[in-house]
Amino acid sequence: MKFLIFTYFGVVHLLSLCSGKSIYKNGISKRTFQEIKEEIASYGDIAKAIINLAVYGKAQNRSYERLALLVDTVGPRLSGSKNLEKAIQIMYQNLQRDGLENVHLEPVRIPHWERGEESAVMLEPRTHKIAMLGLGSSIRTPPEGITAEVLVVTSFDELQRRASEARGKIVVYNQPYVNYSKTVQYRTQGAVEAAKVGALASLIRSVASFSIYSPHTGIQEYQDGVPKIPTACITVEDAEMMSRMAARGIKIVIQLKMVEKTYPDADSFNTVAEITGSKYPEQVVLVSGHLDSWDVGQGAMDDGGGVFISWEALSLIKDLGLRPKRTLRLVLWTAEEQGGIGAFQYYQLHKVNVSNYSLVMESDAGTFLPTGLQFTGSEKARAIMEEVMSLLQPLNITQVLSHGEGTDINFWIQAGVPGASLLDDLYKYFFFHHSYGDTMTVMDPKQMNVAAAVWAVVSYVVADMEEMLPRS
Amino acid sequence: MKFLIFTYFGVVHLLSLCSGKSIYKNGISKRTFQEIKEEIASYGDIAKAIINLAVYGKAQNRSYERLALLVDTVGPRLSGSKNLEKAIQIMYQNLQRDGLENVHLEPVRIPHWERGEESAVMLEPRTHKIAMLGLGSSIRTPPEGITAEVLVVTSFDELQRRASEARGKIVVYNQPYVNYSKTVQYRTQGAVEAAKVGALASLIRSVASFSIYSPHTGIQEYQDGVPKIPTACITVEDAEMMSRMAARGIKIVIQLKMVEKTYPDADSFNTVAEITGSKYPEQVVLVSGHLDSWDVGQGAMDDGGGVFISWEALSLIKDLGLRPKRTLRLVLWTAEEQGGIGAFQYYQLHKVNVSNYSLVMESDAGTFLPTGLQFTGSEKARAIMEEVMSLLQPLNITQVLSHGEGTDINFWIQAGVPGASLLDDLYKYFFFHHSYGDTMTVMDPKQMNVAAAVWAVVSYVVADMEEMLPRS
């Protein structure tokens, strides 16, 4: 007898999955979980065919090679840049040539900020050229730069305690790396907090779990009513050095020059392609990644990998001559890095059909070796997803953890649509994230094969099952 | 009964170490190995005192903090630079203030090459700024730079096979990283081999076991009779990208500009300090590291760590009020990175006393967590060193492997003096080597404490034993 444990509004339910009793007491389904299990199990041969094609067959390394060709050809793809629009046009052609259906572009207005000449030079206690990258949306400095003494702090709390020392200075944050979601607040909010206490500029220790003197950029956010000050990231190494110098009582002076430019919003597109559903074409399983990137490196990992395993999922399904009952929709988001701009636009346009979305999937945290999915949805849906993932037993990739959220699918998840993200080995992800190191060198074709297989099996089976995933 | 296995000219000898029989049949010693073992064992309490002081006592973290202060204050220390001479002067004062004896500087003429403005820009198939560092001793380009098509090769063999394609091109080496000693030949000889087949310049994939888009510089060597061409290192990432592009048949054009300068040799110094021997002051155990570095990063790992654990060894011994029978001599070499220039000069000056050198020690491969020593010497000396290392059992650091050689001690080893290098965890060493990433962030105070303890125990005991280490 096999039991699954569901947590539902804090109450633990033990459901006998062999009892044949419907778990959809308050839902629309008349089917028992046993019937659903059997339906999912019937996809075993299709799952194996997908795995064989992706991992061992003629499609192996295809997503890697397609990705390499795009990012080598175009380079990084910042919101508002010509590179991004070139990449969108190339992908549009790629998807058409691949024989996918309903390939089209959906217009989006996106931010257009551009890095200019920029430098940070330590003038005291010794001359030292500081590696830096302006943060996305930062204003420029005056043409002569900002030359000021440095106040080094390791936390917002320390900044508050030493608020009286900050006026007229450049605040350097040397916050320790805890994890991305905790530490990234220094990148997003560091300038605002420094400006509140009268600083002229702020430099943030890069949000990175490991460094070889590499700055890691990213978006930062100004706040209404708080003066805008220029802000950039520096390396872990220089932040730590300045912390040591400050602890020794040494005066540090930096000259910061940034000629960043903010233009009016630019035209861009979400890129869409489909395998139209055979039975319920109006119903959708959405697979996605974002095509834009930061303006350094190649954006191969963030999020080229997500884009190309998502495309690969549809390619694999098409190559096997499969057509699910529901429409399988590929969306390549634009301007995710500026705060999910393309995804917001897409949601605004399509939310009227929210009841037709069975599952929204996003890969935006690497396509390293996957171990399963992160999933957000009702326990009923989770139980179904666990069965779907059991089809990936041949790859030993069966985990279904919580927190399926991602910037580009959160609107749908908040509206009640089940959401899934790829769960993969994140060990090195923040070594490269938003840095010059995000290149094809990071990517592994075999890992991408496996990730694409997971993506294809999950999206196909959920799109082809007789019923949509149940909601809360 | 305990046996040790010695390999001697291919013959395996089994020596019963409990037999009390002299192993110095052809040597000068009249003592049995058992007597030597007992003598070494008598240092157990001293070894524990050194370990306690270095690892758990008031000296802990001292070598790390001393190193941080120097490299934060001075920065990198290229041969011929003002930084190097400043560092030498600071170290001279440090060693005097520490109360060491016979602190002095020994003049050396060293190469003076300087990095100038330099850039490599890919012009075709797309504009891409290539991170690069000119290699030490490289000539400059003409003022307008060298703009040429690229020939990518992955080995010298491939360059030979495609020699007819190289003329008038920039050769890009994308050799795989095998290990440092095998792969570094592309850095040292790449320009010469490219010039032989008519190339205008060469770009070498950095010799690094891991990369976050970081170029790794180092010395390169021109050859008489072969035209000198400009040469630089690029990142693993860009070398791989150009390899992929070339494999697709894409034409690559690069513009390389370098304004490197070579000046007449400069004045520098080996920095020397001692604890003079109480009984055989003319006899020497030498401990060393090199004070110069490349001109990027802080030279904290290569070889700041080696310098500061070597100083720390003498400090620990002095702090414990110990004075060995033989002189313990600290030498901080200059211009190691240019080919052991300071070490050669020192050897020329002191080789007349070669018979008085019991052991030469160098730490120049990191001061990460040590596991023992690498040692070169007779089997008799090796057996003694194994006994000495057993004193480090409390730290579980007892290995004595082969290959004690190092650039700065090789002259002595070749002259028959036993030599030892610190054996430590090299896993990350070539992540940072000769790159901007060689900073204090790499260093670990606790690992340096342990390395200094090993260094102090070995140098003290060998300097204090009744007899010098036997030679072949």
PDB file of C-alpha atoms in Angstrom, chain A residues 64-65 68-69 71-76 126 210-214 236-237 240-241 244-245 248 298 428 431-432 435-437 439-441, chain B residues 64-65 68-69 71-76 126 210-214 236-237 240-241 244-245 248 298 428 431-432 435-437 439-441:
ATOM      1  CA  TYR A  64      23.402  23.297 -27.263  1.00  0.00           C
ATOM      2  CA  GLU A  65      24.481  23.780 -30.866  1.00  0.00           C
ATOM      3  CA  ALA A  68      25.881  28.391 -29.474  1.00  0.00           C
ATOM      4  CA  LEU A  69      25.074  29.535 -32.982  1.00  0.00           C
ATOM      5  CA  VAL A  71      24.820  33.644 -28.953  1.00  0.00           C
ATOM      6  CA  ASP A  72      28.080  33.463 -30.916  1.00  0.00           C
ATOM      7  CA  THR A  73      26.366  35.278 -33.779  1.00  0.00           C
ATOM      8  CA  VAL A  74      24.495  37.916 -31.783  1.00  0.00           C
ATOM      9  CA  GLY A  75      26.288  38.227 -28.460  1.00  0.00           C
ATOM     10  CA  PRO A  76      24.506  39.594 -25.392  1.00  0.00           C
ATOM     11  CA  ARG A 126      46.899  54.076  -3.813  1.00  0.00           C
ATOM     12  CA  PHE A 210      32.326  32.840  -6.138  1.00  0.00           C
ATOM     13  CA  SER A 211      34.517  35.298  -7.953  1.00  0.00           C
ATOM     14  CA  ILE A 212      37.583  35.574 -10.144  1.00  0.00           C
ATOM     15  CA  TYR A 213      37.519  39.383  -9.987  1.00  0.00           C
ATOM     16  CA  SER A 214      34.303  39.510 -11.974  1.00  0.00           C
ATOM     17  CA  VAL A 236      33.921  40.742  -4.248  1.00  0.00           C
ATOM     18  CA  GLU A 237      37.692  41.163  -4.165  1.00  0.00           C
ATOM     19  CA  GLU A 240      36.688  42.992   0.667  1.00  0.00           C
ATOM     20  CA  MET A 241      39.912  44.947   0.166  1.00  0.00           C
ATOM     21  CA  ARG A 244      40.055  45.668   5.222  1.00  0.00           C
ATOM     22  CA  MET A 245      41.471  49.111   4.487  1.00  0.00           C
ATOM     23  CA  ARG A 248      42.686  49.694   9.432  1.00  0.00           C
ATOM     24  CA  GLN A 298      26.742  35.948 -24.064  1.00  0.00           C
ATOM     25  CA  LYS A 428      27.871  27.248 -10.218  1.00  0.00           C
ATOM     26  CA  PHE A 431      29.542  32.127 -10.330  1.00  0.00           C
ATOM     27  CA  PHE A 432      28.515  33.427 -13.766  1.00  0.00           C
ATOM     28  CA  SER A 435      28.788  38.598 -15.562  1.00  0.00           C
ATOM     29  CA  TYR A 436      31.190  38.381 -18.497  1.00  0.00           C
ATOM     30  CA  GLY A 437      31.479  34.722 -17.541  1.00  0.00           C
ATOM     31  CA  THR A 439      29.120  32.252 -22.030  1.00  0.00           C
ATOM     32  CA  MET A 440      28.873  28.946 -23.875  1.00  0.00           C
ATOM     33  CA  THR A 441      31.865  27.720 -21.863  1.00  0.00           C
TER      34      THR A 441
ATOM     35  CA  TYR B  64      47.472  36.235   6.648  1.00  0.00           C
ATOM     36  CA  GLU B  65      47.156  39.667   8.241  1.00  0.00           C
ATOM     37  CA  ALA B  68      46.955  41.445   3.553  1.00  0.00           C
ATOM     38  CA  LEU B  69      48.596  44.609   4.850  1.00  0.00           C
ATOM     39  CA  VAL B  71      49.412  43.535  -0.764  1.00  0.00           C
ATOM     40  CA  ASP B  72      46.584  45.946   0.062  1.00  0.00           C
ATOM     41  CA  THR B  73      49.159  48.704   0.554  1.00  0.00           C
ATOM     42  CA  VAL B  74      51.394  47.963  -2.422  1.00  0.00           C
ATOM     43  CA  GLY B  75      49.278  46.021  -4.909  1.00  0.00           C
ATOM     44  CA  PRO B  76      50.899  43.807  -7.540  1.00  0.00           C
ATOM     45  CA  ARG B 126      30.731  40.963 -35.125  1.00  0.00           C
ATOM     46  CA  PHE B 210      38.638  27.207 -14.707  1.00  0.00           C
ATOM     47  CA  SER B 211      37.552  30.606 -15.908  1.00  0.00           C
ATOM     48  CA  ILE B 212      35.075  33.383 -15.298  1.00  0.00           C
ATOM     49  CA  TYR B 213      36.213  35.269 -18.390  1.00  0.00           C
ATOM     50  CA  SER B 214      39.594  35.987 -16.848  1.00  0.00           C
ATOM     51  CA  VAL B 236      39.155  30.390 -22.319  1.00  0.00           C
ATOM     52  CA  GLU B 237      35.689  31.650 -23.279  1.00  0.00           C
ATOM     53  CA  GLU B 240      36.452  28.500 -27.425  1.00  0.00           C
ATOM     54  CA  MET B 241      34.062  30.877 -29.168  1.00  0.00           C
ATOM     55  CA  ARG B 244      33.373  27.300 -32.731  1.00  0.00           C
ATOM     56  CA  MET B 245      33.149  30.127 -35.254  1.00  0.00           C
ATOM     57  CA  ARG B 248      31.434  26.870 -38.823  1.00  0.00           C
ATOM     58  CA  GLN B 298      47.520  41.464  -5.766  1.00  0.00           C
ATOM     59  CA  LYS B 428      41.815  26.182  -7.193  1.00  0.00           C
ATOM     60  CA  PHE B 431      41.680  29.349 -11.256  1.00  0.00           C
ATOM     61  CA  PHE B 432      43.548  32.462 -10.098  1.00  0.00           C
ATOM     62  CA  SER B 435      45.070  36.742 -13.179  1.00  0.00           C
ATOM     63  CA  TYR B 436      43.179  39.651 -11.634  1.00  0.00           C
ATOM     64  CA  GLY B 437      41.704  37.015  -9.354  1.00  0.00           C
ATOM     65  CA  THR B 439      43.893  38.559  -4.386  1.00  0.00           C
ATOM     66  CA  MET B 440      43.446  38.183  -0.643  1.00  0.00           C
ATOM     67  CA  THR B 441      39.960  36.819  -1.292  1.00  0.00           C
TER      68      THR B 441
END
